[in-house]
Amino acid sequence: MFRQDDQLNHRSYYEATALRDAAKPALQGRITTDVCVVGGGLAGLSAALELAQRGYSVALLEARRIGWGASGRNGGQIIAGYACDNDVFEQALGAEGAQTAWQMSIEAIQLIRQRIDTYQIDCDFTPGHLTVSTRPKKTDALRAGFELLSQRYHYPHLTFIEPGQIRDWIDSPRYHAAIFDSQSGHLHPLKYTLGLAAAAEGHGVQLFEHSPVTHLQGGEPATISTSQGAVQARFVVLAGNVYLGKLAPSIESRIMPVGTYIIATEPLTPAQADTLIKDRVAVCDNNFVLDYFRTTRDHRMLFGGRVSYSTLTPANLPEVMRGNMLQTFPQLHDTPVAYCWGGFVDISMNRAPDFGRLTPNIYYLQGFSGHGLAVAGLAGRLATEAIAGQAERFDLMARIRHRPFPGGKLLRTPALVLGMWYYGLRDRL
Ligand SMILES: Cc1cc2nc3c(=O)[nH]c(=O)nc-3n(C[C@H](O)[C@H](O)[C@H](O)COP(=O)(O)OP(=O)(O)OC[C@H]3O[C@@H](n4cnc5c(N)ncnc54)[C@H](O)[C@@H]3O)c2cc1C
C-alpha cells in the first residue's frame, strides 16, 4: 500500500455520493471453490460475474472495500480503444489482430451498457465523449487518429469538430479542435462498481472484504491465504492493480504506479452546467499528461489531471487542480472546490494491457494504463473465456510482449519521471 493512499480516497466525491452496504465479511477458515479472484475492482468483479454466470463457484477476496482502488475513484470516462495507440497492437498482433483488439474495446463499452440495463445499475450514465486538442500541432494528430479509426478501423461513430466549431461544444478558450464519439460516455464509477458487485453476488459469488491475500501457493488446486483463512481453488484470477506487490513479483516490475488526481466543485446551477459542455459529454485532451473533465448528474464540474510518478501526493493539490480547471474554465473562479482525491493507475511500458498466466491456472489482468474503466470489464470476460477453455481472445492479448521498467525497483521511478518530464515538455511546445 502506498503512503497517503487512504487520504487520497477519503475526500472522494464518489464515496460521498454512493450508498455502500455494510461491509462484507472477512474470510474466516478454509473454503473450496472453482475460482478465487483477488481484487474487488472492475477487472476482478467482471471476471467473478462472468464466471458465476457460466456456473463456476467463485470467491472474491478484496483487501479493503469493493471499489476502494481505481475502479471507485476514476474520472468515469468510458472511452473506446486503449491507452496506447493502435500501432502498438498492429506491431504486436498484425493488422487482423489489431482490428480484433479494437473491436473488443467497443465490446467493452457495450458490455457496460448491457450490464447497466440488465442489472438496473443506477450510475448516472451519460453518452458522448470529446477528445480535444490544445494546439494546431495536436489537431494534426487528432485528425490523423480520426481518419485511421473511421477508415482503417471502420468505426462509424466519430465526428470531427473543426476549429471554427469547437466553441459550440466547450465554453473554453483553451481548445482547438475535437473528435466526438457518440458511443463513448461517462458514469459514476463507484456506483457502477458497487452495482457490478451486487450483480455478482446475485449470481452466487462469495464476496469477502477486509481480506488481503498474503500468500499464493501454486498447484492444482492453488491455495490463496489471508491472515484468517484460505481458499483452495482450481483457478486464480489476480486483478490487484498496483497493489499485488510480493504476491506476484514477476509481473509487478512490468507496471508503474502513477498517481492521478481529480477535483469536484460545489454544484453549479443546471443552466450553468449546461453551458460549459454541450450535451454534458465527457472531455479529455490528447496531451501525454492529459486533463479530463465532465459535469456530474448533480451539476458539479469534475476535473482530473496532474500526475505524480513518486507515489507521493503533490503539495497543495486542491489549489493546483483548481488552477488547472480555471485555465480551462475561468468563469468558475467563484465556484468552490468541494472534493479532491486521487488514485493510482498501473502504467505498462507500452501502455497496452498486460494479461497472461503465471502458471497454467493462475491468470493476471493488469496494465490498463489509466484507460481501464471499460477495458477492465472486458479483461474479466476474456479471463473467463480462457478458464472455460475458449482462450483465443485472451491469448491474442497475451501475445503482446511487456518489458519490466528499466532500473529495477529503486531506479524505475526516476527513469519514468525523466521520460514523463520529456513528454510533458513536448505537450507544451
Ligand atoms: C484517479 C483515476 C482516474 C481514472 N480515470 C479513468 C477514466 O476516466 N477512464 C478510464 O477508462 N480509466 C480511468 N482510470 C483507470 C481505471 O480506473 C482503472 O484502469 C481500472 O479501474 C482498473 O481496475 P482494476 O480492477 O484493475 O483495479 P482496482 O480498481 O484498483 O482494483 C484492484 C483491487 O484489488 C485489491 N487488491 C490488491 N491487492 C490485493 C490483495 N493482495 N488481496 C486482496 N485484494 C487486493 C485492491 O484493494 C483494489 O481494490 C482512472 C484511474 C484513476 C486512479
Coordinates of C-alpha atoms and ligand atoms in Angstrom, one line a residue:
M1 CA 0.0 0.0 0.0
F2 CA 1.3 3.5 -0.8
R3 CA 1.7 6.2 1.7
Q4 CA -1.3 8.6 1.8
D5 CA -3.5 6.3 -0.4
D6 CA -6.3 6.2 2.2
Q7 CA -6.3 10.0 2.5
L8 CA -6.4 10.1 -1.3
N9 CA -9.7 8.2 -1.3
H10 CA -11.0 9.9 1.8
R11 CA -12.3 13.1 0.2
S12 CA -13.7 11.5 -2.9
Y13 CA -17.0 12.8 -4.4
Y14 CA -17.9 9.3 -5.3
E15 CA -17.6 7.9 -1.7
A16 CA -19.7 10.9 -0.6
T17 CA -22.5 10.2 -3.1
A18 CA -22.7 6.4 -3.4
L19 CA -24.6 4.2 -0.9
R20 CA -22.4 1.4 0.4
D21 CA -24.0 -1.6 2.2
A22 CA -22.5 -2.9 5.4
A23 CA -19.0 -4.4 4.9
K24 CA -19.0 -8.0 3.6
P25 CA -17.4 -10.5 6.0
A26 CA -13.7 -11.1 6.1
L27 CA -12.6 -14.6 5.0
Q28 CA -12.5 -16.9 8.0
G29 CA -11.4 -20.5 7.8
R30 CA -10.9 -22.7 4.8
I31 CA -13.2 -22.8 1.8
T32 CA -13.0 -24.5 -1.6
T33 CA -14.2 -23.0 -4.9
D34 CA -13.7 -23.4 -8.6
V35 CA -12.2 -19.9 -8.9
C36 CA -10.7 -17.4 -6.5
V37 CA -10.5 -13.8 -7.7
V38 CA -8.1 -11.4 -5.9
G39 CA -9.2 -7.8 -6.1
G40 CA -12.6 -6.2 -5.9
G41 CA -12.2 -3.6 -8.7
L42 CA -13.8 -3.7 -12.1
A43 CA -11.4 -6.4 -13.5
G44 CA -12.0 -8.8 -10.6
L45 CA -15.7 -8.2 -10.3
S46 CA -16.2 -8.6 -14.0
A47 CA -14.4 -11.9 -14.0
A48 CA -16.4 -13.1 -11.0
L49 CA -19.7 -12.2 -12.5
E50 CA -18.9 -13.8 -15.9
L51 CA -17.6 -16.9 -14.2
A52 CA -20.6 -17.3 -12.0
Q53 CA -22.9 -16.8 -15.0
R54 CA -21.2 -19.8 -16.5
G55 CA -21.8 -21.9 -13.4
Y56 CA -18.4 -21.7 -11.7
S57 CA -18.3 -21.3 -7.9
V58 CA -16.4 -18.1 -7.2
A59 CA -14.9 -16.4 -4.1
L60 CA -13.6 -12.9 -4.4
L61 CA -11.1 -11.5 -1.9
E62 CA -10.7 -7.8 -1.5
A63 CA -8.1 -6.3 0.8
R64 CA -10.2 -3.2 1.7
R65 CA -13.7 -2.4 0.4
I66 CA -15.2 -3.2 -3.0
G67 CA -14.2 -0.3 -5.4
W68 CA -11.6 1.0 -3.0
G69 CA -9.0 1.1 -5.7
A70 CA -9.0 2.9 -9.1
S71 CA -12.4 1.5 -10.0
G72 CA -14.2 3.5 -7.4
R73 CA -12.2 6.7 -7.9
N74 CA -11.6 7.3 -11.6
G75 CA -12.7 10.0 -13.9
G76 CA -15.7 8.0 -15.0
Q77 CA -14.9 8.3 -18.7
I78 CA -15.8 5.3 -20.8
I79 CA -13.6 5.7 -23.9
A80 CA -13.2 3.5 -27.0
G81 CA -9.8 2.0 -27.6
Y82 CA -6.9 1.6 -25.2
A83 CA -4.3 3.8 -23.5
C84 CA -1.8 3.0 -26.3
D85 CA -2.1 3.8 -30.0
N86 CA -3.4 1.2 -32.3
D87 CA 0.1 0.8 -33.9
V88 CA 1.2 -1.0 -30.7
F89 CA -1.4 -3.7 -31.5
E90 CA -0.5 -3.7 -35.2
Q91 CA 3.2 -4.3 -34.5
A92 CA 2.5 -7.0 -31.8
L93 CA -0.5 -8.7 -33.4
G94 CA -0.6 -7.8 -37.1
A95 CA -3.3 -5.9 -38.9
E96 CA -6.0 -8.5 -38.2
G97 CA -5.2 -8.9 -34.5
A98 CA -5.2 -5.1 -34.1
Q99 CA -8.7 -5.0 -35.7
T100 CA -9.9 -7.6 -33.2
A101 CA -8.4 -5.7 -30.3
W102 CA -10.1 -2.5 -31.4
Q103 CA -13.5 -4.4 -31.8
M104 CA -13.0 -5.8 -28.3
S105 CA -12.7 -2.2 -26.9
I106 CA -16.0 -1.4 -28.5
E107 CA -17.5 -4.6 -27.0
A108 CA -16.1 -3.4 -23.6
I109 CA -18.3 -0.2 -23.9
Q110 CA -21.4 -2.3 -24.9
L111 CA -20.8 -4.6 -22.0
I112 CA -21.1 -1.7 -19.6
R113 CA -24.3 -0.6 -21.2
Q114 CA -25.7 -4.1 -21.2
R115 CA -24.8 -4.6 -17.5
I116 CA -26.4 -1.3 -16.6
D117 CA -29.6 -2.4 -18.3
T118 CA -29.6 -6.0 -17.2
Y119 CA -28.9 -5.3 -13.5
Q120 CA -30.6 -1.9 -13.4
I121 CA -27.5 -0.2 -12.1
D122 CA -28.3 3.4 -11.3
C123 CA -24.9 5.1 -12.1
D124 CA -25.6 8.4 -13.9
F125 CA -24.6 7.0 -17.4
T126 CA -24.4 9.8 -19.9
P127 CA -23.5 9.2 -23.6
G128 CA -21.0 11.1 -25.7
H129 CA -17.2 11.9 -25.5
L130 CA -14.9 14.5 -26.9
T131 CA -11.2 14.1 -27.4
V132 CA -9.9 17.7 -27.7
S133 CA -6.6 19.2 -28.9
T134 CA -5.0 22.2 -27.3
R135 CA -2.8 23.4 -30.3
P136 CA -2.8 23.2 -34.1
K137 CA 0.0 20.5 -34.0
K138 CA -2.0 18.4 -31.7
T139 CA -5.0 18.9 -34.0
D140 CA -2.9 17.2 -36.8
A141 CA -2.5 14.2 -34.6
L142 CA -6.2 14.3 -33.7
R143 CA -7.2 14.4 -37.4
A144 CA -4.8 11.5 -38.2
G145 CA -6.5 9.5 -35.4
F146 CA -9.9 10.3 -36.7
E147 CA -9.0 9.2 -40.3
L148 CA -7.4 6.0 -39.0
L149 CA -10.4 5.0 -36.9
S150 CA -13.0 6.0 -39.4
Q151 CA -11.3 4.4 -42.5
R152 CA -9.0 1.6 -41.5
Y153 CA -10.9 0.5 -38.4
H154 CA -14.4 1.2 -39.9
Y155 CA -15.6 2.9 -36.7
P156 CA -18.7 4.9 -37.8
H157 CA -19.5 6.8 -34.7
L158 CA -16.9 9.7 -34.9
T159 CA -17.4 13.3 -36.0
F160 CA -14.6 15.7 -36.4
I161 CA -15.2 19.1 -34.8
E162 CA -13.3 21.7 -36.8
P163 CA -11.5 24.7 -35.1
G164 CA -14.4 27.0 -36.0
Q165 CA -16.9 24.8 -34.3
I166 CA -15.2 23.9 -31.0
R167 CA -16.6 26.8 -29.0
D168 CA -20.1 25.4 -29.8
W169 CA -19.1 22.3 -27.7
I170 CA -17.0 23.7 -24.9
D171 CA -17.2 27.2 -23.4
S172 CA -13.5 27.5 -23.1
P173 CA -10.8 29.4 -24.9
R174 CA -8.3 26.6 -24.5
Y175 CA -9.2 24.1 -27.2
H176 CA -8.5 24.0 -30.9
A177 CA -10.5 21.0 -32.3
A178 CA -12.1 17.7 -31.3
I179 CA -13.3 14.3 -32.2
F180 CA -16.8 13.5 -30.9
D181 CA -17.6 9.8 -30.2
S182 CA -21.3 9.1 -29.7
Q183 CA -20.7 5.6 -28.3
S184 CA -18.3 6.5 -25.5
G185 CA -19.6 8.4 -22.5
H186 CA -19.3 8.7 -18.7
L187 CA -20.8 7.4 -15.4
H188 CA -20.4 7.4 -11.6
P189 CA -17.7 4.7 -11.4
L190 CA -18.2 3.8 -7.7
K191 CA -22.0 3.3 -8.2
Y192 CA -21.3 1.2 -11.3
T193 CA -18.7 -0.9 -9.4
L194 CA -20.9 -1.5 -6.5
G195 CA -23.7 -2.4 -8.9
L196 CA -21.5 -5.0 -10.5
A197 CA -20.6 -6.4 -7.1
A198 CA -24.3 -6.7 -6.3
A199 CA -24.9 -8.5 -9.7
A200 CA -22.0 -10.9 -9.0
E201 CA -23.4 -11.6 -5.5
G202 CA -26.8 -12.2 -7.1
H203 CA -25.2 -14.9 -9.2
G204 CA -23.8 -16.6 -6.1
V205 CA -20.3 -15.1 -5.9
Q206 CA -19.0 -15.0 -2.3
L207 CA -17.5 -11.6 -1.7
F208 CA -15.1 -11.1 1.2
E209 CA -13.9 -7.6 2.2
H210 CA -11.0 -6.6 4.5
S211 CA -9.3 -9.8 3.3
P212 CA -5.9 -9.0 2.0
V213 CA -4.3 -12.0 0.3
T214 CA -0.9 -12.6 1.9
H215 CA 0.3 -15.8 0.2
L216 CA -0.4 -17.6 -3.0
Q217 CA 0.7 -21.2 -3.3
G218 CA 0.5 -22.5 -6.9
G219 CA -0.6 -26.0 -7.8
E220 CA -3.8 -27.7 -8.6
P221 CA -5.7 -26.7 -6.6
A222 CA -3.9 -23.4 -5.7
T223 CA -4.1 -22.1 -2.2
I224 CA -4.8 -18.4 -1.6
S225 CA -4.2 -17.4 2.0
T226 CA -5.3 -14.4 4.2
S227 CA -4.4 -13.9 7.8
Q228 CA -7.5 -15.6 8.9
G229 CA -8.4 -18.1 6.2
A230 CA -7.6 -19.8 2.9
V231 CA -9.3 -20.6 -0.4
Q232 CA -8.5 -23.7 -2.3
A233 CA -9.3 -23.1 -6.0
R234 CA -8.8 -24.8 -9.3
F235 CA -8.2 -21.4 -10.9
V236 CA -7.0 -18.0 -9.6
V237 CA -7.5 -14.6 -11.2
L238 CA -5.2 -11.8 -10.0
A239 CA -6.8 -8.4 -10.5
G240 CA -5.0 -6.3 -7.9
N241 CA -3.9 -3.3 -10.0
V242 CA -0.7 -1.8 -8.5
Y243 CA -1.2 -3.3 -5.1
L244 CA -0.2 -7.0 -5.5
G245 CA 3.4 -6.4 -4.7
K246 CA 5.2 -9.5 -3.4
L247 CA 2.2 -11.7 -4.3
A248 CA 3.3 -11.7 -7.9
P249 CA 6.8 -10.1 -8.2
S250 CA 7.4 -11.3 -11.7
I251 CA 4.6 -9.1 -13.1
E252 CA 4.9 -6.3 -10.6
S253 CA 8.1 -5.0 -12.3
R254 CA 6.2 -4.5 -15.6
I255 CA 3.8 -1.8 -14.2
M256 CA 4.4 1.5 -12.6
P257 CA 2.1 3.1 -10.1
V258 CA 1.3 6.6 -11.3
G259 CA -0.9 9.0 -9.3
T260 CA -3.6 11.0 -11.0
Y261 CA -6.0 13.4 -9.3
I262 CA -9.5 14.9 -9.5
I263 CA -11.5 17.7 -8.0
A264 CA -15.2 18.2 -7.9
T265 CA -16.7 21.7 -7.3
E266 CA -19.8 22.6 -5.4
P267 CA -22.9 22.2 -7.6
L268 CA -23.4 24.8 -10.3
T269 CA -26.9 25.7 -11.4
P270 CA -28.2 23.3 -14.0
A271 CA -28.2 26.1 -16.6
Q272 CA -24.6 27.0 -15.8
A273 CA -23.5 23.3 -16.1
D274 CA -25.4 23.1 -19.4
T275 CA -23.4 26.0 -20.9
L276 CA -20.0 24.6 -20.1
I277 CA -20.1 21.4 -22.2
K278 CA -22.7 20.7 -24.9
D279 CA -24.9 17.7 -24.0
R280 CA -22.9 17.3 -20.9
V281 CA -20.5 14.9 -22.7
A282 CA -17.1 13.9 -21.2
V283 CA -13.9 15.5 -22.4
C284 CA -10.2 14.6 -22.4
D285 CA -7.4 16.2 -24.3
N286 CA -4.8 14.4 -26.4
N287 CA -1.7 15.6 -24.5
F288 CA 0.6 12.9 -23.0
V289 CA -0.1 14.2 -19.5
L290 CA -3.8 14.8 -20.0
D291 CA -6.7 16.7 -18.5
Y292 CA -10.1 15.0 -18.3
F293 CA -13.3 16.6 -17.2
R294 CA -17.1 16.4 -17.3
T295 CA -20.1 17.6 -15.3
T296 CA -21.9 15.3 -12.9
R297 CA -25.5 14.4 -12.6
D298 CA -25.8 16.9 -9.7
H299 CA -24.2 19.7 -11.8
R300 CA -20.7 19.8 -10.5
M301 CA -17.5 20.2 -12.6
L302 CA -15.4 17.2 -12.1
F303 CA -11.9 18.0 -13.3
G304 CA -9.0 15.5 -13.4
G305 CA -5.4 15.5 -14.4
R306 CA -2.0 16.2 -12.9
V307 CA 0.2 13.2 -12.4
S308 CA 2.7 12.0 -9.8
Y309 CA 5.3 9.5 -10.5
S310 CA 6.7 9.3 -7.0
T311 CA 3.6 7.8 -5.2
L312 CA 3.6 10.9 -3.0
T313 CA 0.6 13.3 -3.2
P314 CA 1.6 16.6 -4.8
A315 CA 1.7 19.6 -2.4
N316 CA -1.3 22.0 -2.4
L317 CA -3.2 19.5 -4.5
P318 CA -6.7 21.2 -4.4
E319 CA -5.2 24.6 -5.3
V320 CA -3.1 23.2 -8.1
M321 CA -6.0 21.3 -9.5
R322 CA -8.2 24.3 -9.3
G323 CA -5.6 26.3 -11.2
N324 CA -5.8 23.7 -14.0
M325 CA -9.5 23.9 -14.0
L326 CA -9.5 27.7 -14.2
Q327 CA -7.2 27.7 -17.1
T328 CA -9.9 25.8 -19.0
F329 CA -13.0 27.4 -17.4
P330 CA -12.0 30.9 -16.0
Q331 CA -15.7 31.5 -15.5
L332 CA -15.6 29.1 -12.5
H333 CA -13.4 31.4 -10.4
D334 CA -16.1 31.9 -7.8
T335 CA -17.1 28.2 -7.6
P336 CA -15.5 26.5 -4.5
V337 CA -13.9 23.1 -4.8
A338 CA -15.8 20.6 -2.6
Y339 CA -13.8 17.4 -3.1
C340 CA -10.3 16.5 -4.1
W341 CA -9.0 12.9 -4.3
G342 CA -6.8 10.7 -6.5
G343 CA -5.6 7.1 -7.1
F344 CA -3.0 5.0 -8.8
V345 CA -3.0 3.7 -12.4
D346 CA -1.0 0.8 -13.5
I347 CA 1.1 2.0 -16.4
S348 CA 2.8 -0.6 -18.6
M349 CA 5.9 0.4 -20.7
N350 CA 4.0 0.4 -24.0
R351 CA 0.6 1.4 -22.4
A352 CA -1.0 -1.7 -23.7
P353 CA -2.9 -4.0 -21.2
D354 CA -0.8 -6.8 -19.8
F355 CA -2.9 -10.1 -19.5
G356 CA -1.4 -13.5 -19.1
R357 CA -0.8 -16.6 -16.8
L358 CA 1.7 -17.0 -14.1
T359 CA 1.1 -20.8 -14.2
P360 CA -1.5 -22.7 -16.3
N361 CA -4.2 -22.0 -13.7
I362 CA -3.2 -18.5 -12.4
Y363 CA -4.3 -15.7 -14.6
Y364 CA -3.5 -12.0 -14.2
L365 CA -5.1 -8.8 -15.6
Q366 CA -3.1 -5.5 -15.3
G367 CA -1.5 -2.7 -17.2
F368 CA -4.7 -0.7 -18.0
S369 CA -2.5 2.4 -18.0
G370 CA -5.3 4.8 -16.9
H371 CA -7.8 3.6 -19.5
G372 CA -9.4 0.7 -17.7
L373 CA -13.0 1.7 -16.9
A374 CA -14.3 -0.3 -19.9
V375 CA -11.3 -2.4 -20.7
A376 CA -11.1 -3.9 -17.2
G377 CA -14.7 -5.3 -17.7
L378 CA -13.6 -6.8 -21.0
A379 CA -10.5 -8.3 -19.2
G380 CA -12.7 -10.2 -16.8
R381 CA -14.7 -11.6 -19.7
L382 CA -11.6 -12.7 -21.5
A383 CA -10.2 -14.4 -18.4
T384 CA -13.5 -16.2 -18.0
E385 CA -13.5 -17.4 -21.6
A386 CA -9.9 -18.7 -21.2
I387 CA -10.8 -20.6 -17.9
A388 CA -13.8 -22.1 -19.7
G389 CA -11.5 -23.4 -22.5
Q390 CA -12.0 -20.7 -25.2
A391 CA -8.7 -18.9 -24.8
E392 CA -8.3 -17.4 -28.3
R393 CA -9.2 -13.8 -27.4
F394 CA -7.3 -13.9 -24.1
D395 CA -4.3 -15.4 -25.8
L396 CA -4.4 -12.8 -28.5
M397 CA -4.0 -10.1 -25.9
A398 CA -1.4 -12.2 -24.0
R399 CA 0.8 -12.2 -27.1
I400 CA 1.7 -8.5 -26.6
R401 CA 5.2 -8.5 -25.1
H402 CA 5.7 -6.5 -21.9
R403 CA 9.1 -5.5 -20.6
P404 CA 10.0 -4.5 -17.0
F405 CA 10.6 -0.9 -16.4
P406 CA 14.4 -0.2 -16.6
G407 CA 16.3 0.4 -13.4
G408 CA 14.7 -2.1 -11.2
K409 CA 12.6 -1.2 -8.2
L410 CA 14.7 1.6 -7.0
L411 CA 15.6 3.3 -10.2
R412 CA 12.5 2.9 -12.3
T413 CA 10.7 5.8 -10.7
P414 CA 13.4 8.4 -11.5
A415 CA 13.7 6.9 -15.1
L416 CA 10.0 7.3 -15.6
V417 CA 10.0 10.8 -14.1
L418 CA 12.6 11.8 -16.7
G419 CA 10.7 10.2 -19.6
M420 CA 7.4 11.8 -18.5
W421 CA 9.1 15.2 -18.0
Y422 CA 10.3 15.0 -21.6
Y423 CA 6.8 14.1 -22.9
G424 CA 5.2 16.8 -20.7
L425 CA 7.6 19.3 -22.2
R426 CA 6.7 18.2 -25.7
D427 CA 3.0 18.8 -24.9
R428 CA 3.7 22.4 -24.0
L429 CA 6.0 23.2 -27.0
Ligands
LIG1 C1 -7.9 9.0 -10.5 C2 -8.1 8.0 -11.6 C3 -8.8 8.4 -12.8 C4 -9.0 7.5 -13.8 N1 -9.8 7.9 -14.8 C5 -10.2 6.9 -15.7 C6 -11.1 7.3 -16.7 O1 -11.7 8.3 -16.7 N2 -11.4 6.3 -17.7 C7 -10.8 5.1 -17.7 O2 -11.0 4.3 -18.6 N3 -9.9 4.7 -16.7 C8 -9.6 5.6 -15.8 N4 -8.8 5.3 -14.7 C9 -8.2 3.9 -14.7 C10 -9.3 2.9 -14.2 O3 -9.9 3.3 -13.1 C11 -8.6 1.5 -13.9 O4 -7.8 1.1 -15.1 C12 -9.5 0.4 -13.5 O5 -10.4 0.8 -12.6 C13 -8.7 -0.8 -13.0 O6 -9.5 -1.7 -12.4 P1 -8.8 -2.9 -11.6 O7 -9.9 -3.8 -11.2 O8 -7.7 -3.4 -12.3 O9 -8.1 -2.2 -10.3 P2 -8.7 -1.6 -9.0 O10 -10.0 -0.9 -9.1 O11 -7.6 -0.7 -8.4 O12 -8.9 -2.8 -8.1 C14 -7.9 -3.6 -7.5 C15 -8.3 -4.1 -6.2 O13 -7.5 -5.1 -5.8 C16 -7.4 -5.1 -4.4 N5 -6.2 -5.8 -4.0 C17 -4.9 -5.6 -4.4 N6 -4.1 -6.5 -3.9 C18 -4.8 -7.3 -3.1 C19 -4.5 -8.4 -2.2 N7 -3.3 -8.8 -2.0 N8 -5.6 -9.0 -1.6 C20 -6.8 -8.6 -1.8 N9 -7.2 -7.6 -2.6 C21 -6.2 -6.9 -3.2 C22 -7.2 -3.6 -4.1 O14 -7.6 -3.3 -2.7 C23 -8.2 -3.0 -5.1 O15 -9.5 -2.7 -4.5 C24 -8.5 6.2 -13.7 C25 -7.8 5.8 -12.6 C26 -7.6 6.7 -11.5 C27 -6.9 6.2 -10.3

